[in-house]
Short mmCIF file of C-alpha atoms in Angstrom, two decimals:
data_model
loop_
_atom_site.label_atom_id
_atom_site.label_comp_id
_atom_site.label_asym_id
_atom_site.label_seq_id
_atom_site.Cartn_x
_atom_site.Cartn_y
_atom_site.Cartn_z
CA MET A 7 -79.64 126.93 106.07
CA LEU A 8 -80.26 125.59 109.72
CA ILE A 9 -81.48 122.47 108.11
CA ALA A 10 -78.57 122.41 106.23
CA LEU A 11 -76.47 122.38 109.31
CA SER A 12 -78.19 120.02 110.42
CA ARG A 13 -77.46 117.01 108.23
CA VAL A 14 -74.14 117.53 108.22
CA ALA A 15 -73.90 117.47 111.99
CA THR A 16 -75.82 114.31 112.02
CA LEU A 17 -73.71 112.95 109.59
CA ALA A 18 -70.53 113.49 111.59
CA LEU A 19 -71.71 112.07 114.56
CA ALA A 20 -72.47 109.05 112.36
CA LEU A 21 -69.09 108.47 110.70
CA ILE A 22 -67.07 109.26 114.30
CA ALA A 23 -69.27 107.19 115.86
CA THR A 24 -69.14 104.24 113.02
CA LEU A 25 -65.60 104.58 111.94
CA GLN A 26 -64.27 105.79 115.62
CA VAL A 27 -61.56 107.53 113.38
CA ARG A 28 -57.70 106.96 113.94
CA PRO A 29 -54.48 107.67 112.18
CA ALA A 30 -54.26 103.45 111.51
CA VAL A 31 -58.12 102.83 112.32
CA ALA A 32 -59.84 104.76 108.86
CA GLU A 33 -60.19 101.83 106.14
CA SER A 34 -58.47 102.71 102.83
CA ALA A 35 -57.62 100.36 99.61
CA THR A 36 -54.43 102.17 99.67
CA THR A 37 -50.93 100.97 100.58
CA ARG A 38 -50.34 102.04 104.64
CA THR A 39 -47.50 103.87 105.47
CA SER A 40 -44.60 103.35 107.79
CA ALA A 41 -45.63 105.00 110.37
CA GLN A 42 -48.97 103.75 110.63
CA LEU A 43 -47.76 100.27 110.24
CA GLU A 44 -44.87 100.38 112.72
CA GLN A 45 -48.34 102.35 115.15
CA LEU A 46 -49.47 98.81 114.54
CA VAL A 47 -46.73 96.48 115.01
CA ALA A 48 -45.30 98.55 118.10
CA PRO A 49 -46.86 96.36 120.91
CA ILE A 50 -45.65 93.28 119.78
CA ALA A 51 -42.51 93.61 118.18
CA LEU A 52 -40.41 92.57 120.82
CA TYR A 53 -41.99 89.48 121.17
CA PRO A 54 -40.15 86.31 120.12
CA ASP A 55 -40.39 85.29 116.77
CA SER A 56 -42.69 82.53 117.06
CA LEU A 57 -45.40 84.31 119.48
CA LEU A 58 -45.35 87.21 117.22
CA SER A 59 -45.99 85.08 114.36
CA GLN A 60 -49.36 83.24 115.98
CA VAL A 61 -50.41 86.25 117.11
CA LEU A 62 -50.31 88.22 112.89
CA MET A 63 -52.12 84.85 111.92
CA ALA A 64 -54.75 84.95 114.84
CA SER A 65 -55.32 88.35 113.83
CA THR A 66 -57.18 87.65 111.09
CA TYR A 67 -59.76 86.21 112.81
CA PRO A 68 -60.96 88.73 115.34
CA LEU A 69 -64.34 87.41 116.23
CA GLU A 70 -62.58 83.95 116.69
CA VAL A 71 -59.84 85.60 119.11
CA VAL A 72 -63.16 87.28 121.05
CA GLN A 73 -64.12 83.49 122.23
CA ALA A 74 -61.04 81.93 122.78
CA ALA A 75 -60.24 85.17 125.01
CA ARG A 76 -63.61 84.10 126.47
CA TRP A 77 -62.85 80.65 126.87
CA SER A 78 -59.76 81.49 128.60
CA ARG A 79 -61.23 83.22 130.79
CA ASP A 80 -63.73 80.82 132.34
CA ASN A 81 -61.07 78.05 132.03
CA PRO A 82 -57.63 79.69 134.00
CA GLY A 83 -54.98 77.41 134.78
CA LEU A 84 -55.78 74.92 131.51
CA SER A 85 -52.28 73.90 130.31
CA GLY A 86 -50.48 70.89 128.96
CA GLN A 87 -52.08 68.18 127.63
CA ALA A 88 -55.27 68.99 129.01
CA LEU A 89 -55.69 72.58 127.09
CA GLU A 90 -54.49 69.89 124.23
CA ASP A 91 -57.18 68.28 124.81
CA ALA A 92 -60.16 71.15 125.12
CA MET A 93 -58.62 72.31 121.75
CA GLN A 94 -59.53 69.28 119.73
CA LYS A 95 -62.88 70.57 120.36
CA GLN A 96 -62.97 73.63 119.26
CA THR A 97 -63.64 75.08 115.93
CA TRP A 98 -61.55 78.24 115.39
CA ASP A 99 -58.80 78.67 113.53
CA PRO A 100 -55.73 76.61 114.87
CA SER A 101 -53.58 79.89 114.94
CA VAL A 102 -56.30 80.72 117.07
CA LYS A 103 -56.30 77.80 119.27
CA ALA A 104 -52.97 78.27 119.66
CA LEU A 105 -52.70 81.61 121.70
CA ALA A 106 -54.75 79.74 124.17
CA ALA A 107 -51.54 78.40 126.10
CA VAL A 108 -50.28 82.51 126.05
CA PRO A 109 -53.87 83.81 127.94
CA GLN A 110 -51.87 86.73 128.90
CA THR A 111 -52.17 88.00 124.68
CA LEU A 112 -55.34 86.47 124.04
CA GLN A 113 -56.70 89.37 126.60
CA MET A 114 -54.82 92.00 124.90
CA MET A 115 -55.73 91.30 121.47
CA ASN A 116 -59.70 90.53 123.13
CA ASP A 117 -58.89 94.27 124.96
CA LYS A 118 -57.86 96.48 122.26
CA LEU A 119 -60.05 94.33 119.59
CA ASP A 120 -59.93 97.15 117.07
CA TRP A 121 -56.65 96.95 116.82
CA THR A 122 -56.34 93.04 116.38
CA GLN A 123 -58.88 94.09 113.20
CA GLN A 124 -55.89 96.59 111.98
CA LEU A 125 -53.16 94.02 112.84
CA GLY A 126 -55.45 91.54 110.86
CA ASP A 127 -56.01 94.10 107.67
CA ALA A 128 -52.48 95.14 107.47
CA PHE A 129 -50.94 91.14 107.35
CA LEU A 130 -53.36 90.30 104.73
CA ALA A 131 -52.70 92.57 102.56
CA GLN A 132 -48.84 93.81 103.23
CA GLN A 133 -47.24 90.96 105.17
CA SER A 134 -43.52 91.81 103.79
CA ASP A 135 -44.28 95.69 105.11
CA VAL A 136 -45.66 94.68 107.96
CA LEU A 137 -42.43 92.70 108.63
CA ASP A 138 -40.29 95.49 107.70
CA ALA A 139 -41.44 97.34 109.97
CA VAL A 140 -41.03 94.53 113.13
CA GLN A 141 -36.90 94.62 111.69
CA ARG A 142 -36.92 98.64 112.15
CA LEU A 143 -38.57 98.82 115.75
CA ARG A 144 -36.24 95.90 116.86
CA ALA A 145 -33.00 98.08 115.34
CA ARG A 146 -34.49 101.05 117.70
CA ALA A 147 -34.45 99.23 120.98
CA ASP A 148 -31.47 97.50 120.00
CA SER A 149 -30.02 100.86 119.86
CA ASN A 150 -31.54 102.12 123.08
CA GLY A 151 -29.87 99.23 124.60
CA TYR A 152 -33.89 97.41 125.26
CA LEU A 153 -33.51 94.48 123.26
CA LYS A 154 -30.26 91.91 124.12
CA SER A 155 -30.08 88.62 125.36
CA THR A 156 -31.19 87.34 128.88
CA PRO A 157 -32.68 84.80 130.71
CA GLU A 158 -35.98 84.83 129.12
CA GLN A 159 -34.56 84.86 125.55
CA LYS A 160 -31.87 85.15 123.07
CA VAL A 161 -31.59 88.31 120.11
CA THR A 162 -29.28 87.42 117.19
CA THR A 163 -28.62 90.01 115.35
CA THR A 164 -27.26 89.07 111.46
CA PRO A 165 -26.12 91.17 108.65
CA ARG A 166 -28.86 91.58 105.99
CA PRO A 167 -27.84 89.37 103.28
CA ALA A 168 -26.50 91.36 100.06
CA GLY A 169 -28.59 91.84 97.58
CA GLN A 170 -32.19 91.13 99.21
CA GLN A 171 -34.64 93.29 98.33
CA SER A 172 -36.69 94.81 100.46
CA THR A 173 -40.95 96.00 99.60
CA ALA A 174 -41.45 97.72 102.51
CA SER A 175 -42.88 101.73 102.36
CA SER A 176 -39.52 102.61 104.16
CA SER A 177 -35.98 100.30 103.94
CA ALA A 178 -35.27 97.79 106.06
CA PRO A 179 -32.28 97.87 108.79
CA ALA A 180 -29.23 97.03 107.71
CA ASN A 181 -29.46 93.91 110.19
CA THR A 182 -32.05 91.21 111.00
CA TYR A 183 -32.82 90.70 114.92
CA VAL A 184 -33.73 87.61 115.90
CA ILE A 185 -35.76 87.01 118.98
CA GLU A 186 -36.28 83.36 120.75
CA PRO A 187 -37.07 81.70 123.52
CA THR A 188 -34.49 80.10 125.93
CA ASN A 189 -36.64 77.18 126.55
CA PRO A 190 -38.62 76.69 122.70
CA ASP A 191 -41.52 75.22 125.23
CA GLN A 192 -41.55 78.02 127.91
CA TYR A 193 -42.17 81.50 126.85
CA TYR A 194 -41.99 84.85 128.83
CA VAL A 195 -44.03 87.28 127.09
CA PRO A 196 -42.51 91.11 127.42
CA VAL A 197 -44.28 94.10 128.65
CA TYR A 198 -42.75 96.80 127.78
CA ASP A 199 -43.89 101.17 126.77
CA PRO A 200 -42.89 101.97 123.16
CA SER A 201 -42.76 105.16 124.14
CA VAL A 202 -39.66 104.71 125.93
CA VAL A 203 -38.11 101.35 124.64
CA TYR A 204 -37.90 102.78 120.81
CA GLY A 205 -36.62 106.13 121.81
CA THR A 206 -38.81 109.53 121.06
CA TRP A 207 -41.73 108.39 119.43
CA PRO A 208 -41.04 109.79 115.18
CA TYR A 209 -44.70 109.83 115.06
CA PRO A 210 -47.21 112.04 116.90
CA ASP A 211 -50.36 111.56 114.95
CA TYR A 212 -49.18 107.68 115.14
CA GLN A 213 -48.96 106.95 118.80
CA PRO A 214 -48.52 103.53 119.38
CA PHE A 215 -50.62 101.45 123.24
CA TYR A 216 -48.78 100.29 126.34
CA TRP A 217 -50.95 97.42 127.36
CA TYR A 218 -49.87 95.17 129.94
CA PRO A 219 -51.51 92.42 131.88
CA PRO A 220 -53.84 93.17 135.12
CA GLY A 221 -51.84 92.46 138.48
CA TYR A 222 -48.72 93.36 136.41
CA ALA A 223 -46.33 95.19 138.87
CA LEU A 224 -45.01 98.42 136.71
CA GLY A 225 -41.26 98.72 137.20
CA PRO A 226 -38.64 99.42 134.08
CA ALA A 227 -39.45 100.96 130.92
CA TYR A 228 -38.97 96.25 129.44
CA GLY A 229 -39.30 93.48 131.93
CA PHE A 230 -41.31 89.95 131.38
CA GLY A 231 -44.56 88.23 132.25
CA ALA A 232 -45.00 85.23 133.90
CA ALA A 233 -43.38 81.86 132.41
CA ILE A 234 -45.99 80.19 130.35
CA LEU A 235 -45.09 76.71 129.34
CA ALA A 236 -46.82 76.88 126.30
CA GLY A 237 -45.10 73.46 125.47
CA ALA A 238 -45.93 72.29 121.10
CA ALA A 239 -48.79 75.04 121.02
CA ILE A 240 -46.14 77.67 119.55
CA TRP A 241 -45.55 76.31 116.39
CA GLY A 242 -44.98 79.52 114.09
CA THR A 243 -42.18 81.50 112.53
CA VAL A 244 -40.52 83.44 110.76
CA ASN A 245 -38.42 83.30 107.64
CA TRP A 246 -36.86 86.22 107.58
CA LEU A 247 -35.10 85.99 104.35
CA GLN A 248 -38.13 85.89 103.12
CA ASN A 249 -40.01 88.07 104.94
CA ARG A 250 -42.60 85.21 105.04
CA VAL A 251 -44.72 83.45 107.89
CA GLN A 252 -44.31 79.65 108.24
CA ILE A 253 -45.27 76.90 110.01
CA ASN A 254 -43.41 74.64 112.15
CA PRO A 255 -45.02 71.05 111.08
CA LEU A 256 -43.83 68.92 113.66
CA ARG A 257 -44.83 71.27 116.35
CA TYR A 258 -48.19 71.96 114.24
CA ASN A 259 -48.79 67.95 114.15
CA SER A 260 -47.97 67.68 117.59
CA PHE A 261 -50.65 70.30 119.32
CA ASN A 262 -52.87 70.13 116.43
CA ARG A 263 -52.72 66.21 116.23
CA THR A 264 -52.47 66.35 112.69
CA ASN A 265 -50.00 65.57 109.42
CA ILE A 266 -49.27 68.29 107.49
CA SER A 267 -46.04 69.02 105.80
CA ASN A 268 -46.81 71.90 104.10
CA ILE A 269 -44.52 74.97 106.01
CA ASN A 270 -46.50 78.42 104.21
CA TRP A 271 -48.61 79.09 106.48
CA ALA A 272 -52.42 80.42 104.36
CA HIS A 273 -55.50 82.33 106.04
CA ASN A 274 -58.83 80.12 105.66
CA PRO A 275 -61.63 82.75 105.36
CA ALA A 276 -64.35 80.16 106.57
CA HIS A 277 -62.84 81.09 110.01
CA ARG A 278 -63.57 84.67 108.70
CA GLY A 279 -66.78 84.94 109.96
CA ALA A 280 -68.80 88.45 108.90
CA VAL A 281 -66.00 90.67 109.66
CA PRO A 282 -65.69 92.21 106.74
CA TYR A 283 -62.17 92.77 104.75
CA ARG A 284 -61.33 96.07 104.92
CA ASP A 285 -58.65 96.27 101.97
CA ARG A 286 -59.99 95.90 98.20
CA ALA A 287 -57.76 93.55 96.90
CA VAL A 288 -57.42 91.34 100.07
CA ALA A 289 -61.30 91.23 99.79
CA GLN A 290 -61.65 90.26 95.77
CA GLN A 291 -59.02 87.50 96.78
CA PHE A 292 -61.37 86.00 99.71
CA GLY A 293 -64.45 87.43 99.47
CA SER A 294 -65.45 84.22 96.96
CA GLN A 295 -63.93 81.88 99.28
CA ARG A 296 -65.71 82.75 102.29
CA ALA A 297 -69.13 82.94 100.45
CA SER A 298 -68.71 79.11 99.43
CA ALA A 299 -67.64 78.51 103.23
CA ALA A 300 -70.57 80.42 104.55
CA ARG A 301 -73.10 78.28 101.45
CA GLU A 302 -71.08 74.80 103.53
CA ALA A 303 -72.44 76.54 106.80
CA PHE A 304 -75.29 76.90 106.62
CA ARG A 305 -76.19 73.50 104.76
CA GLY A 306 -74.55 72.13 108.08
CA LYS A 307 -77.06 74.37 110.61
CA ALA A 308 -79.94 73.49 108.67
CA ASP A 309 -79.29 69.63 108.56
CA ALA A 310 -78.12 69.95 112.32
CA GLY A 311 -81.23 71.55 112.79
CA ARG A 312 -83.47 69.25 111.05
CA GLN A 313 -81.48 65.84 112.95
CA GLN A 314 -82.63 67.91 116.64
CA LEU A 315 -86.12 68.73 115.38
CA SER A 316 -86.37 64.98 114.39
CA LYS A 317 -84.21 63.46 117.79
CA ASP A 318 -86.51 65.73 120.11
CA GLY A 319 -89.78 64.63 118.48
CA ALA A 320 -88.96 61.15 118.86
CA LYS A 321 -87.91 61.93 122.81
CA ALA A 322 -91.07 63.38 123.32
CA ALA A 323 -92.31 60.73 121.75
CA ALA A 324 -90.99 58.35 123.66
CA ARG A 325 -91.75 60.67 126.95
CA SER A 326 -95.43 60.33 126.72
CA ASN A 327 -95.32 56.54 125.47
CA PRO A 328 -92.23 54.02 125.30
CA LYS A 329 -94.57 51.80 123.63
CA ASN A 330 -95.33 53.29 121.00
CA ALA A 331 -91.40 54.65 120.64
CA ALA A 332 -90.51 50.60 120.23
CA ASN A 333 -93.08 50.91 117.17
CA THR A 334 -91.58 54.09 116.10
CA LYS A 335 -87.92 52.01 115.50
CA ALA A 336 -89.41 49.15 114.18
CA GLY A 337 -91.34 51.60 111.97
CA SER A 338 -88.15 53.10 110.71
CA ARG A 339 -86.16 50.23 109.88
CA GLN A 340 -89.47 48.53 107.57
CA ALA A 341 -89.09 51.89 105.69
CA GLY A 342 -85.67 51.92 105.28
CA SER A 343 -85.84 48.24 103.97
CA LYS A 344 -88.77 49.68 101.58
CA GLN A 345 -86.65 52.90 100.83
CA ALA A 346 -84.21 50.46 99.15
CA ALA A 347 -86.86 48.20 97.15
CA ARG A 348 -88.75 51.17 96.43
CA SER A 349 -84.95 52.72 95.05
CA LYS A 350 -84.27 49.82 92.91
CA GLN A 351 -87.65 49.39 91.21
CA ALA A 352 -87.43 53.33 90.29
CA ARG A 353 -84.46 52.72 88.70
CA SER A 354 -85.68 49.71 86.99
CA ASN A 355 -88.60 51.83 85.19
CA GLN A 356 -86.08 54.79 84.71
CA ALA A 357 -85.41 53.44 82.17
CA SER A 358 -88.68 52.07 80.93
CA ARG A 359 -89.92 55.80 81.07
CA SER A 360 -87.55 57.05 79.09
CA ARG A 361 -87.67 55.19 75.70
CA GLN A 362 -91.10 56.04 76.43
CA ALA A 363 -90.39 59.77 76.59
CA SER A 364 -88.60 59.76 73.92
CA ALA A 365 -91.70 58.40 71.92
CA LYS A 366 -93.85 60.89 73.34
CA GLN A 367 -92.00 63.82 72.38
CA GLY A 368 -92.93 63.83 69.40
CA ALA A 369 -96.25 64.31 70.05
CA ARG A 370 -95.93 66.96 72.77
CA SER A 371 -93.90 69.21 70.51
CA ARG A 372 -97.07 69.38 68.07
CA GLN A 373 -99.21 69.97 71.33
CA THR A 374 -97.46 72.70 72.79
CA ALA A 375 -98.09 76.20 70.50
CA GLY A 376 -102.26 74.95 71.15
CA SER A 377 -101.35 74.29 74.89
CA ARG A 378 -99.71 77.42 75.82
CA GLN A 379 -101.82 79.84 74.11
CA ARG A 380 -104.98 78.50 75.93
CA ALA A 381 -102.92 78.79 78.98
CA GLY A 382 -102.75 82.56 77.87
CA ASN A 383 -105.73 82.84 77.45
CA ARG A 384 -107.03 81.53 81.01
CA GLN A 385 -104.39 83.77 82.64
CA ALA A 386 -105.30 86.35 81.04
CA SER A 387 -109.32 86.13 82.05
CA ARG A 388 -108.31 85.67 86.44
CA PRO A 389 -108.42 88.51 88.38
CA ALA A 390 -105.10 90.56 89.15
CA ALA A 391 -105.02 89.58 92.55
CA GLN A 392 -105.41 85.79 91.71
CA ARG A 393 -102.73 86.35 89.15
CA SER A 394 -100.01 87.98 91.25
CA TYR A 395 -100.68 85.52 94.09
CA ALA A 396 -100.15 82.40 91.32
CA GLY A 397 -96.80 84.09 90.21
CA ASN A 398 -95.26 85.09 94.18
CA ARG A 399 -96.33 81.76 95.54
CA MET A 400 -92.92 80.20 96.35
CA SER A 401 -92.75 75.95 97.04
CA ARG A 402 -90.89 74.76 100.95
CA GLY A 403 -87.54 73.87 99.48
CA GLN A 404 -87.90 77.50 97.91
CA ARG A 405 -88.53 79.32 100.59
CA SER A 406 -85.39 77.58 102.46
CA PHE A 407 -83.35 78.46 99.88
CA ALA A 408 -84.90 82.13 99.97
CA SER A 409 -84.37 82.51 103.81
CA ALA A 410 -80.42 80.86 103.28
CA ARG A 411 -79.43 84.03 100.66
CA GLY A 412 -81.14 86.70 103.39
CA GLY A 413 -83.38 88.01 100.20
CA PHE A 414 -86.86 87.59 100.81
CA SER A 415 -86.81 85.92 104.56
CA ARG A 416 -89.78 88.07 106.21
CA GLY A 417 -87.07 88.02 109.83
CA ALA A 418 -83.97 89.50 107.74
CA GLY A 419 -86.95 92.26 106.02
CA ARG A 420 -87.47 93.01 109.95
CA GLY A 421 -84.44 93.38 111.43
CA GLY A 422 -84.12 89.77 112.00
CA GLY A 423 -86.68 89.22 113.84
CA GLY A 424 -89.78 86.51 112.64
CA ARG A 425 -90.40 83.30 114.08
CA GLY A 426 -88.63 81.63 116.52
CA GLY A 427 -88.53 83.68 119.41
CA GLY A 428 -85.48 86.59 119.69
CA ARG A 429 -83.54 88.14 117.23
CA ARG A 430 -81.58 86.76 114.11
CA SER A 431 -78.29 87.40 115.49
CA ASP A 432 -75.60 84.97 114.05
CA ILE A 433 -73.14 86.55 112.28
CA ASN A 434 -73.65 84.17 109.33
CA LEU A 435 -76.90 86.67 108.47
CA LYS A 436 -75.05 89.94 108.37
CA HIS A 437 -72.91 91.91 106.66
CA GLU A 438 -71.02 95.26 106.75
CA ILE A 439 -70.43 94.87 110.53
CA VAL A 440 -68.43 97.24 111.97
CA LEU A 441 -67.28 97.35 115.78
CA LEU A 442 -68.85 100.99 117.79
CA GLY A 443 -67.78 100.12 121.35
CA HIS A 444 -68.08 97.89 124.11
CA LEU A 445 -70.60 97.22 126.50
CA ASP A 446 -69.30 97.21 130.65
CA ASN A 447 -68.91 94.13 130.52
CA GLY A 448 -66.56 93.87 127.15
CA LEU A 449 -68.96 92.82 124.63
CA GLY A 450 -69.32 94.19 120.97
CA PHE A 451 -71.64 96.50 120.48
CA TYR A 452 -72.11 96.29 116.47
CA ARG A 453 -73.26 98.60 113.64
CA PHE A 454 -74.56 95.48 111.00
CA ALA A 455 -76.63 95.11 107.85
CA TYR A 456 -79.05 91.32 107.39
CA ASN A 457 -77.48 89.50 104.45
CA GLY A 458 -79.87 90.71 101.27
CA SER A 459 -80.10 94.27 102.63
CA ASN A 460 -78.98 97.57 103.26
CA THR A 461 -80.97 99.02 106.24
CA ALA A 462 -78.27 99.18 109.39
CA TYR A 463 -79.35 98.35 112.66
CA VAL A 464 -77.28 98.25 115.75
CA GLY A 465 -76.35 95.17 118.17
CA VAL A 466 -74.73 92.23 119.06
CA MET A 467 -73.18 88.84 117.57
CA ALA A 468 -74.39 85.76 119.14
CA GLN A 469 -71.57 84.03 119.03
CA GLU A 470 -69.95 86.53 121.38
CA VAL A 471 -73.76 86.94 123.41
CA GLN A 472 -73.25 82.41 123.18
CA THR A 473 -69.84 82.79 125.45
CA PHE A 474 -71.31 85.12 127.94
CA ARG A 475 -74.84 84.65 128.77
CA PRO A 476 -75.77 81.66 127.07
CA ALA A 477 -79.41 81.82 128.79
CA ALA A 478 -80.01 84.92 125.73
CA VAL A 479 -79.31 82.39 123.03
CA ILE A 480 -80.79 79.57 121.23
CA ARG A 481 -80.96 78.28 118.44
CA GLY A 482 -83.66 79.06 115.35
CA ARG A 483 -85.65 76.34 113.32
CA ASP A 484 -83.42 77.36 109.99
CA GLY A 485 -80.31 76.51 111.96
CA TYR A 486 -79.02 80.15 112.81
CA LEU A 487 -78.75 81.60 116.32
CA ARG A 488 -80.87 84.13 117.67
CA VAL A 489 -80.40 86.89 121.13
CA SER A 490 -83.05 87.46 123.48
CA TYR A 491 -82.16 91.42 123.45
CA GLU A 492 -84.98 91.29 126.89
CA LYS A 493 -82.28 88.96 128.32
CA LEU A 494 -79.63 91.84 128.32
CA GLY A 495 -81.45 93.79 129.00
CA LEU A 496 -80.55 96.03 125.78
CA THR A 497 -83.21 97.99 122.76
CA PHE A 498 -82.74 96.46 119.34
CA GLN A 499 -82.88 99.64 116.95
CA LYS A 500 -81.80 100.46 113.50
CA TYR A 501 -79.04 102.53 113.31
CA ASP A 502 -80.26 105.84 111.87
CA LYS A 503 -82.79 105.82 115.53
CA TRP A 504 -79.35 105.33 117.40
CA ILE A 505 -78.06 108.37 115.95
CA ALA A 506 -80.43 110.17 116.48
CA GLY A 507 -80.66 108.99 119.97
CA GLY A 508 -76.96 110.15 121.34
CA ALA A 509 -74.84 106.93 119.96
CA ARG A 510 -74.52 105.94 123.13
CA ILE A 511 -73.10 102.53 123.76
CA PRO A 512 -75.68 100.64 126.39
CA LYS A 513 -75.33 99.69 129.30
CA LEU A 514 -76.36 95.94 130.41
CA GLN A 515 -78.99 95.68 133.11
#
């Protein structure tokens, strides 16, 4: 009986630590209720429409939001042309790059990372319902006297067109509320207490959070942060007639230096990283696209890694013997010429071999049966150890492919260790990632499994560590990032051992 109770207690602790269950956090394949959706959008429902749409889009890429928030913190005050130039060098999704112009909002999304992921999940699964929840909250704020035009913003109220249908779990309000900045290039981000501006909150089990930026002077329940000159960085918009988030191509092209014409926004799973989709239908829609993107990313990283190794070798040779380096360059040019000649000769020989192959095919087919029999007899006569070795040998290319898939990698099978130093901590090598909490410096602490394995571990994501302590991150010979846990003062361990030890979020040394 005591053993059974102990197991139940351990399981309960594991579930609490893993999911950190709150009403709006629990993973579910079912449709979210009005209470859950309103809890999620309450902190941003009174944002200008364009900024609201940027937050919704960017929330579908939580790990890139973390990277952008850290970058913004390390590059304060960057705006205008300088910010636009800096964003051309980043690989984040354009919706995340846009929020670099509004660091206050990025900071909130980073501070409330679990909320950011939940918001993105809800937006991907129930976009129309999310926007209807925004309108319901705006109607409440209006009835309480907190939603009105000011020198910082313009609020427009129009009756909802007759016959317009709402797909929300609860009816949308009779009016549509549009919020715009008075200056389209300048934003004042509203700061407000949801429990006040929306009146008495009707869902006691789904209370929204109240976030205000550091240094903000608490005063009235509704106010504004400092003016932000965002320029064309904020290019999102909301089509309230169709309940869809869309793009302003003119502003998008100006900031991102592109030439798009499509006004419809679409989620790009290539920027999702290893963060799982919590809704079954969404996972089915974007999962295969993300797997394809991951394979392409691996090829690119592997090629980059090989090229870097080649460059490093050439530089080392040049430093040790400049004369040999010059000879190496000359040899490379000669090798290229010889390779072209060999390729031409190979093409001419191919036709000849094809003709010869057809003539030999008949002779080979007559010999096949006897050859197979003799080969089988030889294999049966070998010792068992030799047969096992022969069956398990893989070429260098096969081992590389197996490592890329995560199935045969020695490092993946042993928790991301192996050659190259550090732990293989690249997010592209992991799945079933769950945020357990944050370290004392804000770095995420996760539960995860390596691709090709269901064994759960706890630790960090290399891409996040790279923004915090670059010296603790290296790129392995396979092109993936590794983390030196010793340099962080952390212990890499299995999830069940962490649970048995009390499931405590460690502190950095």
